[in-house]
Amino acid sequence: MRIRPAALILENNHILLLSYHYEAGTKFGLPGGNVDSGENFDQTVCRELEEELGIEVEVGEMIAVGQVHATTDYDACLHVLFEGDIVGGIPQLQPDETTANELVWMPVDKLAELNLYPAFTDAILDFVHSGKKGQYVGTLKQVWF
């Protein structure tokens, strides 16, 4: 099972997302990535966001954790979402480090309309509206193309 920590970066009621365009549709990803050997989750998030977006982040508390079961095309994955604050740099897509097509600041009120990866929509909305953190959400209902 892979482990993929990610950051929820909120500014002015907008969420920082990466957009991936496929023939079957668009998927929006929370910035993060797979843990390298010897890294803790904070280190992974910091490294991935520096590599892919050119920013320095401070990783806060865990918002949610959930899993995606393996399919014939995808490995099982444990997703862990943390609060994240930009403390250095301006987010810019680093095309040599990511397959994302663009960086998007998405209004929170549009989140429910998106195909989000990982599928933490409800946990994010709970966090934004009530400050709820530390949720185990079980199996994520991930939409694949």
XYZ file of C-alpha atoms in Angstrom:
145
model
C 0.000 0.000 0.000
C 1.325 3.414 -0.952
C 1.090 6.288 1.504
C 0.398 9.752 0.093
C 0.356 12.780 2.391
C -1.004 16.029 0.955
C -1.624 19.603 2.037
C -4.807 21.635 2.135
C -3.710 25.187 1.396
C -6.476 27.740 1.876
C -6.213 31.433 1.041
C -9.106 33.880 0.765
C -11.657 31.038 0.740
C -9.845 29.350 -2.190
C -8.064 25.979 -2.226
C -4.794 25.397 -4.069
C -5.259 22.482 -6.490
C -3.433 20.931 -9.407
C -5.487 20.282 -12.519
C -4.942 17.178 -14.681
C -6.681 16.984 -18.054
C -7.541 13.573 -19.476
C -9.568 12.543 -22.496
C -12.382 11.413 -20.178
C -12.378 14.592 -18.060
C -10.485 16.750 -15.592
C -9.269 15.700 -12.164
C -8.163 18.149 -9.475
C -5.443 17.026 -7.090
C -4.453 18.188 -3.645
C -0.715 18.879 -3.707
C 1.350 16.122 -2.154
C 3.001 12.876 -3.097
C 4.419 9.523 -2.134
C 6.649 9.081 0.897
C 10.324 8.442 0.119
C 12.315 6.038 2.266
C 13.208 7.632 5.605
C 10.787 10.575 5.312
C 8.044 11.467 7.730
C 4.785 12.903 6.380
C 5.766 16.537 7.038
C 9.009 16.099 5.127
C 7.201 14.491 2.199
C 4.675 17.315 1.921
C 7.400 19.969 2.152
C 9.565 18.244 -0.469
C 6.718 17.590 -2.906
C 5.377 21.150 -2.757
C 8.843 22.616 -3.160
C 9.544 20.355 -6.153
C 6.185 20.669 -7.908
C 5.175 24.238 -6.999
C 8.377 25.992 -5.910
C 6.980 26.909 -2.489
C 7.997 26.408 1.110
C 5.166 25.264 3.358
C 4.562 24.793 7.028
C 2.635 21.606 7.688
C -0.033 21.811 10.375
C -2.419 19.353 11.963
C -3.935 16.352 10.265
C -7.361 17.035 8.791
C -8.314 13.580 7.524
C -7.081 10.128 6.615
C -8.704 7.645 4.263
C -7.873 4.820 1.940
C -8.436 3.885 -1.668
C -8.604 0.176 -2.419
C -6.522 -1.337 -5.193
C -8.008 -1.824 -8.642
C -6.569 -3.589 -11.658
C -5.022 -0.257 -12.696
C -4.159 1.361 -9.345
C -2.377 0.298 -6.160
C -4.071 0.662 -2.797
C -3.207 3.971 -1.156
C -3.534 5.530 2.277
C -4.152 9.274 1.935
C -3.372 11.667 4.781
C -4.419 15.323 4.507
C -2.761 18.059 6.562
C -3.250 21.774 7.000
C -0.638 23.660 5.007
C 0.484 27.290 4.989
C 2.736 28.879 2.390
C 5.706 30.466 4.172
C 7.925 31.125 1.162
C 7.578 31.586 -2.572
C 4.674 31.979 -4.947
C 3.074 28.778 -6.247
C 4.065 28.116 -9.847
C 3.794 24.811 -11.635
C 7.199 23.195 -12.193
C 6.550 21.191 -15.407
C 9.697 19.060 -15.036
C 8.435 17.814 -11.651
C 4.724 17.156 -12.230
C 2.299 15.893 -14.855
C -0.278 18.490 -13.799
C -1.518 20.787 -16.543
C -2.136 23.828 -14.378
C -2.306 25.261 -10.890
C -5.762 26.452 -9.821
C -7.028 28.479 -6.853
C -10.527 27.000 -6.620
C -13.280 28.679 -4.577
C -14.314 26.452 -1.668
C -17.960 26.642 -2.755
C -17.049 24.923 -6.079
C -15.324 21.956 -4.411
C -18.366 19.651 -4.442
C -18.558 19.989 -8.260
C -15.027 18.634 -8.836
C -13.504 15.212 -9.346
C -11.048 15.617 -6.469
C -8.024 13.398 -5.807
C -7.904 12.210 -3.143
C -11.682 12.349 -2.658
C -11.680 14.295 0.621
C -14.446 16.734 -0.376
C -16.671 16.122 2.669
C -13.754 16.197 5.124
C -12.472 19.449 3.612
C -15.892 21.081 3.793
C -16.257 19.898 7.417
C -12.879 21.465 8.190
C -13.643 24.743 6.397
C -17.108 25.175 7.930
C -16.604 23.759 11.433
C -12.856 23.338 11.970
C -13.240 19.561 12.310
C -9.863 17.791 12.185
C -8.476 14.315 12.672
C -11.207 12.439 10.818
C -10.793 8.852 9.731
C -13.100 8.785 6.729
C -12.612 5.123 5.803
C -12.710 4.186 2.152
C -12.653 7.165 -0.186
C -15.083 7.024 -3.085
C -12.435 7.831 -5.677
C -13.612 8.394 -9.238
C -11.162 7.041 -11.810
C -11.202 7.658 -15.531
